[in-house]
């Protein structure tokens, strides 16, 4: 083995070394002996221990790389399976629900994305109500996660927001939590493209209210963190949704977020 070969090389180096003449017992001999011991130790480390440590380090690196690759493969597989299930469970919005002022926003299908896709435990669902509203409800579990989202399906077509649109009016009945209205210009599963969001605090709880959200104030973000320098083009929007998460639109901690049930009923969205 490499260890045996290294030890034999060390033994030969010690065996063939020229004899040393030691001074009489005293301070000088002690110092000389210490130097000899240090030299022998250094030789042992160089010839025996170091190759073994390098081998162990290389083995550990290979093992860590293999485990990391396995985790990445598992993560990608989990996302793919979750995406397939989410798309299959998409629901068409009520016939009376529309994004007023958008030219291509009727008959949209909605689906949910919970933190389960990242290994979390939150759960949510959608209900299409007879009154032409969309109910988004579920249970947040912050153990290993911390978000529930819903949004429209179909990023292959534009929603038809006018380029000169200035704001979105959102009418809803909430539960006192702080939600975000989200706008998308790409597939939700494309992590390289930011999503846009604007906070709205649903108080008073249980009361219908309309919030005006200026499009110029929407913040671009990736994985909950703002992206600087991004500019929203309303005409490029392909999807819209709702988000309840640990972070606000500015990437700060959402003080109105936590474990437990939630519910919001989206009544109407209008372009201004």
Tab-separated table of C-alpha atoms in Angstrom:
chain	number	residue	atom	x	y	z
A	1	UNK	CA	0.000	0.000	0.000
A	2	UNK	CA	1.020	3.674	-0.249
A	3	UNK	CA	1.356	3.800	3.554
A	4	UNK	CA	3.711	0.775	3.600
A	5	UNK	CA	5.823	2.218	0.784
A	6	UNK	CA	6.069	5.545	2.581
A	7	UNK	CA	7.110	3.848	5.837
A	8	UNK	CA	9.815	1.821	4.041
A	9	UNK	CA	11.153	5.035	2.510
A	10	UNK	CA	11.226	6.666	5.935
A	11	UNK	CA	13.042	3.659	7.449
A	12	UNK	CA	15.651	3.696	4.655
A	13	UNK	CA	16.246	7.421	5.148
A	14	UNK	CA	16.844	6.930	8.863
A	15	UNK	CA	18.993	3.802	8.311
A	16	UNK	CA	21.270	5.433	5.754
A	17	UNK	CA	21.689	8.716	7.589
A	18	UNK	CA	25.305	9.427	8.659
A	19	UNK	CA	26.051	8.862	12.340
A	20	UNK	CA	25.863	11.907	14.567
A	21	UNK	CA	28.409	12.829	17.230
A	22	UNK	CA	26.646	13.842	20.411
A	23	UNK	CA	28.119	16.271	22.879
A	24	UNK	CA	28.427	15.352	26.549
A	25	UNK	CA	25.213	15.358	28.474
A	26	UNK	CA	24.144	18.923	29.068
A	27	UNK	CA	22.354	21.836	27.531
A	28	UNK	CA	24.017	21.423	24.158
A	29	UNK	CA	23.209	17.724	23.929
A	30	UNK	CA	19.602	18.342	24.864
A	31	UNK	CA	19.252	20.978	22.137
A	32	UNK	CA	20.958	18.691	19.610
A	33	UNK	CA	18.679	15.829	20.580
A	34	UNK	CA	15.648	18.006	20.244
A	35	UNK	CA	16.739	19.053	16.782
A	36	UNK	CA	17.288	15.426	15.796
A	37	UNK	CA	13.873	14.473	17.120
A	38	UNK	CA	12.287	17.364	15.263
A	39	UNK	CA	14.033	16.347	12.049
A	40	UNK	CA	12.854	12.765	12.431
A	41	UNK	CA	9.308	13.899	13.129
A	42	UNK	CA	9.343	16.173	10.104
A	43	UNK	CA	10.607	13.326	7.948
A	44	UNK	CA	7.853	11.055	9.233
A	45	UNK	CA	5.182	13.637	8.479
A	46	UNK	CA	6.621	14.293	5.022
A	47	UNK	CA	7.043	10.634	4.042
A	48	UNK	CA	4.271	8.863	5.920
A	49	UNK	CA	1.616	11.018	7.492
A	50	UNK	CA	1.213	13.632	4.750
A	51	UNK	CA	0.464	11.186	1.898
A	52	UNK	CA	-2.093	9.499	4.145
A	53	UNK	CA	-3.726	12.794	5.030
A	54	UNK	CA	-3.863	13.806	1.378
A	55	UNK	CA	-5.451	10.462	0.489
A	56	UNK	CA	-8.029	10.867	3.254
A	57	UNK	CA	-8.763	14.448	2.164
A	58	UNK	CA	-9.226	13.374	-1.453
A	59	UNK	CA	-11.522	10.542	-0.388
A	60	UNK	CA	-13.550	12.921	1.753
A	61	UNK	CA	-13.818	15.406	-1.139
A	62	UNK	CA	-15.052	12.683	-3.478
A	63	UNK	CA	-17.611	11.570	-0.889
A	64	UNK	CA	-18.865	15.119	-0.283
A	65	UNK	CA	-19.100	15.748	-4.032
A	66	UNK	CA	-21.053	12.535	-4.539
A	67	UNK	CA	-23.480	13.376	-1.718
A	68	UNK	CA	-23.912	16.913	-3.082
A	69	UNK	CA	-24.615	15.630	-6.589
A	70	UNK	CA	-27.125	13.146	-5.199
A	71	UNK	CA	-28.928	15.946	-3.314
A	72	UNK	CA	-29.041	18.136	-6.439
A	73	UNK	CA	-30.495	15.284	-8.504
A	74	UNK	CA	-33.085	14.635	-5.799
A	75	UNK	CA	-33.972	18.327	-5.591
A	76	UNK	CA	-34.456	18.610	-9.355
A	77	UNK	CA	-36.563	15.439	-9.413
A	78	UNK	CA	-38.719	16.726	-6.541
A	79	UNK	CA	-39.337	20.032	-8.315
A	80	UNK	CA	-40.274	18.246	-11.532
A	81	UNK	CA	-42.738	15.964	-9.749
A	82	UNK	CA	-44.225	18.849	-7.786
A	83	UNK	CA	-44.597	20.919	-10.949
A	84	UNK	CA	-46.402	18.116	-12.743
A	85	UNK	CA	-48.818	17.672	-9.827
A	86	UNK	CA	-49.394	21.424	-9.496
A	87	UNK	CA	-50.122	21.904	-13.175
A	88	UNK	CA	-52.439	18.884	-13.203
A	89	UNK	CA	-54.387	20.365	-10.292
A	90	UNK	CA	-54.843	23.831	-11.818
A	91	UNK	CA	-58.374	25.245	-11.649
A	92	UNK	CA	-60.073	27.606	-14.077
A	93	UNK	CA	-61.185	30.915	-12.610
A	94	UNK	CA	-64.930	31.578	-12.385
A	95	UNK	CA	-66.467	32.946	-15.560
A	96	UNK	CA	-67.256	36.209	-13.786
A	97	UNK	CA	-63.690	36.742	-12.586
A	98	UNK	CA	-61.579	38.943	-14.779
A	99	UNK	CA	-58.621	41.304	-14.668
A	100	UNK	CA	-60.459	44.394	-15.811
A	101	UNK	CA	-58.455	46.387	-18.315
A	102	UNK	CA	-56.303	43.452	-19.448
A	103	UNK	CA	-57.149	42.256	-22.944
A	104	UNK	CA	-56.231	38.585	-22.538
A	105	UNK	CA	-57.122	37.665	-18.964
A	106	UNK	CA	-60.311	35.614	-19.164
A	107	UNK	CA	-60.482	31.888	-18.486
A	108	UNK	CA	-57.172	31.838	-16.629
A	109	UNK	CA	-56.226	28.686	-14.726
A	110	UNK	CA	-54.762	28.998	-11.233
A	111	UNK	CA	-52.515	26.651	-9.277
A	112	UNK	CA	-50.655	26.620	-5.935
A	113	UNK	CA	-46.957	26.487	-5.087
A	114	UNK	CA	-46.206	25.745	-1.437
A	115	UNK	CA	-42.901	25.415	0.391
A	116	UNK	CA	-43.258	21.639	0.018
A	117	UNK	CA	-41.364	22.038	-3.242
A	118	UNK	CA	-38.374	23.044	-1.081
A	119	UNK	CA	-38.974	20.413	1.588
A	120	UNK	CA	-41.410	22.468	3.711
A	121	UNK	CA	-44.730	21.462	5.267
A	122	UNK	CA	-47.172	24.272	4.463
A	123	UNK	CA	-50.333	23.336	2.571
A	124	UNK	CA	-52.798	25.407	0.594
A	125	UNK	CA	-55.578	25.107	-1.946
A	126	UNK	CA	-57.828	27.084	-4.238
A	127	UNK	CA	-61.609	27.241	-4.377
A	128	UNK	CA	-63.524	28.889	-7.203
A	129	UNK	CA	-66.604	30.455	-5.623
A	130	UNK	CA	-70.012	30.903	-7.201
A	131	UNK	CA	-69.833	34.640	-6.563
A	132	UNK	CA	-67.050	34.922	-9.144
A	133	UNK	CA	-64.294	35.073	-6.528
A	134	UNK	CA	-61.160	33.008	-5.869
A	135	UNK	CA	-60.475	31.696	-2.376
A	136	UNK	CA	-56.869	30.959	-1.457
A	137	UNK	CA	-56.564	29.213	1.904
A	138	UNK	CA	-54.357	26.803	3.794
A	139	UNK	CA	-52.068	26.277	6.768
A	140	UNK	CA	-48.586	27.729	7.173
A	141	UNK	CA	-45.941	25.572	8.864
A	142	UNK	CA	-42.640	27.370	9.350
A	143	UNK	CA	-40.765	24.160	10.186
A	144	UNK	CA	-38.443	23.706	7.228
A	145	UNK	CA	-40.210	26.269	5.074
A	146	UNK	CA	-42.373	29.324	5.114
A	147	UNK	CA	-44.536	30.237	2.123
A	148	UNK	CA	-47.687	29.491	0.163
A	149	UNK	CA	-48.309	30.967	-3.271
A	150	UNK	CA	-50.896	30.777	-5.997
A	151	UNK	CA	-50.762	32.141	-9.506
A	152	UNK	CA	-52.070	31.788	-13.028
A	153	UNK	CA	-50.912	29.078	-15.379
A	154	UNK	CA	-49.775	29.678	-18.940
A	155	UNK	CA	-46.725	31.832	-19.483
A	156	UNK	CA	-46.846	31.347	-23.244
A	157	UNK	CA	-49.219	34.289	-23.651
A	158	UNK	CA	-49.320	37.878	-22.430
A	159	UNK	CA	-52.077	38.995	-20.083
A	160	UNK	CA	-52.597	42.106	-22.170
A	161	UNK	CA	-51.820	44.798	-19.605
A	162	UNK	CA	-51.582	48.159	-21.410
A	163	UNK	CA	-48.013	49.517	-21.653
A	164	UNK	CA	-49.238	52.763	-20.084
A	165	UNK	CA	-50.900	51.037	-17.092
A	166	UNK	CA	-50.172	52.867	-13.841
A	167	UNK	CA	-51.596	50.673	-11.084
A	168	UNK	CA	-53.573	47.581	-10.152
A	169	UNK	CA	-56.614	47.817	-7.886
A	170	UNK	CA	-57.001	44.659	-5.807
A	171	UNK	CA	-60.320	43.981	-4.087
A	172	UNK	CA	-60.263	41.206	-1.502
A	173	UNK	CA	-61.391	39.967	1.902
A	174	UNK	CA	-58.428	38.980	4.056
A	175	UNK	CA	-57.588	37.675	7.504
A	176	UNK	CA	-55.326	40.406	8.833
A	177	UNK	CA	-52.142	38.994	7.326
A	178	UNK	CA	-49.808	40.810	4.947
A	179	UNK	CA	-49.944	39.319	1.435
A	180	UNK	CA	-48.210	40.175	-1.821
A	181	UNK	CA	-49.742	40.541	-5.257
A	182	UNK	CA	-47.251	39.006	-7.673
A	183	UNK	CA	-46.642	39.629	-11.366
A	184	UNK	CA	-44.684	37.245	-13.575
A	185	UNK	CA	-42.931	37.579	-16.902
A	186	UNK	CA	-41.762	33.960	-17.111
A	187	UNK	CA	-42.462	30.464	-15.874
A	188	UNK	CA	-42.721	30.266	-12.071
A	189	UNK	CA	-40.150	27.487	-12.110
A	190	UNK	CA	-37.558	29.627	-13.867
A	191	UNK	CA	-35.452	30.786	-10.902
A	192	UNK	CA	-33.212	32.910	-13.108
A	193	UNK	CA	-36.038	35.342	-13.922
A	194	UNK	CA	-37.310	37.610	-11.120
A	195	UNK	CA	-40.938	37.890	-10.094
A	196	UNK	CA	-42.519	41.216	-9.169
A	197	UNK	CA	-44.511	41.855	-6.012
A	198	UNK	CA	-46.306	44.494	-3.962
A	199	UNK	CA	-47.430	44.152	-0.329
A	200	UNK	CA	-50.964	44.740	0.861
A	201	UNK	CA	-52.036	44.325	4.479
A	202	UNK	CA	-55.521	42.805	4.785
A	203	UNK	CA	-56.898	44.837	7.654
A	204	UNK	CA	-59.482	44.984	8.940
A	205	UNK	CA	-59.786	41.197	8.851
A	206	UNK	CA	-62.966	39.832	7.340
A	207	UNK	CA	-63.870	43.093	5.594
A	208	UNK	CA	-63.861	43.683	1.848
A	209	UNK	CA	-61.392	46.346	0.810
A	210	UNK	CA	-59.657	47.669	-2.300
A	211	UNK	CA	-55.926	48.407	-2.368
A	212	UNK	CA	-54.336	50.487	-5.147
A	213	UNK	CA	-50.872	49.139	-5.977
A	214	UNK	CA	-48.812	51.437	-8.252
A	215	UNK	CA	-46.961	49.399	-10.870
A	216	UNK	CA	-43.935	51.652	-10.456
A	217	UNK	CA	-43.638	50.472	-6.834
A	218	UNK	CA	-43.553	46.749	-7.590
A	219	UNK	CA	-40.233	45.195	-6.549
A	220	UNK	CA	-38.413	42.525	-8.527
A	221	UNK	CA	-37.077	39.634	-6.439
A	222	UNK	CA	-35.539	36.175	-6.630
A	223	UNK	CA	-36.187	33.701	-3.822
A	224	UNK	CA	-37.511	36.474	-1.600
A	225	UNK	CA	-34.606	38.897	-2.064
A	226	UNK	CA	-34.877	42.144	-4.098
A	227	UNK	CA	-33.145	42.494	-7.461
A	228	UNK	CA	-31.672	45.954	-7.933
A	229	UNK	CA	-32.015	47.901	-11.166
A	230	UNK	CA	-34.903	45.895	-12.634
A	231	UNK	CA	-37.702	47.800	-14.386
A	232	UNK	CA	-41.182	46.359	-14.884
A	233	UNK	CA	-42.758	46.551	-18.342
A	234	UNK	CA	-46.524	46.015	-17.803
A	235	UNK	CA	-46.939	44.789	-21.384
A	236	UNK	CA	-44.545	41.866	-20.688
A	237	UNK	CA	-46.587	40.414	-17.811
A	238	UNK	CA	-47.764	36.854	-18.438
A	239	UNK	CA	-49.033	35.860	-14.994
A	240	UNK	CA	-50.511	37.166	-11.752
A	241	UNK	CA	-50.790	35.650	-8.297
A	242	UNK	CA	-50.894	35.929	-4.518
A	243	UNK	CA	-48.136	35.173	-2.043
A	244	UNK	CA	-47.977	34.692	1.717
A	245	UNK	CA	-44.391	34.353	2.879
A	246	UNK	CA	-41.793	35.134	5.518
A	247	UNK	CA	-40.558	38.111	3.477
A	248	UNK	CA	-42.142	41.376	2.421
A	249	UNK	CA	-41.696	42.851	-1.052
A	250	UNK	CA	-38.501	44.545	0.193
A	251	UNK	CA	-36.983	41.341	1.552
A	252	UNK	CA	-37.681	42.275	5.183
A	253	UNK	CA	-39.252	39.987	7.759
A	254	UNK	CA	-43.038	39.855	7.442
A	255	UNK	CA	-44.253	40.634	10.972
A	256	UNK	CA	-47.758	39.430	10.062
A	257	UNK	CA	-46.593	35.958	9.044
A	258	UNK	CA	-46.483	32.801	11.141
A	259	UNK	CA	-47.757	29.292	11.739
A	260	UNK	CA	-51.441	28.593	11.425
A	261	UNK	CA	-54.384	28.842	9.028
A	262	UNK	CA	-54.851	31.630	6.497
A	263	UNK	CA	-57.533	32.648	4.023
A	264	UNK	CA	-57.983	35.400	1.487
A	265	UNK	CA	-60.807	35.804	-1.028
A	266	UNK	CA	-59.797	37.626	-4.189
A	267	UNK	CA	-62.803	39.483	-5.531
A	268	UNK	CA	-61.450	41.575	-8.367
A	269	UNK	CA	-58.321	42.960	-10.033
A	270	UNK	CA	-58.544	46.069	-12.196
A	271	UNK	CA	-55.950	47.921	-14.261
A	272	UNK	CA	-55.715	51.679	-13.799
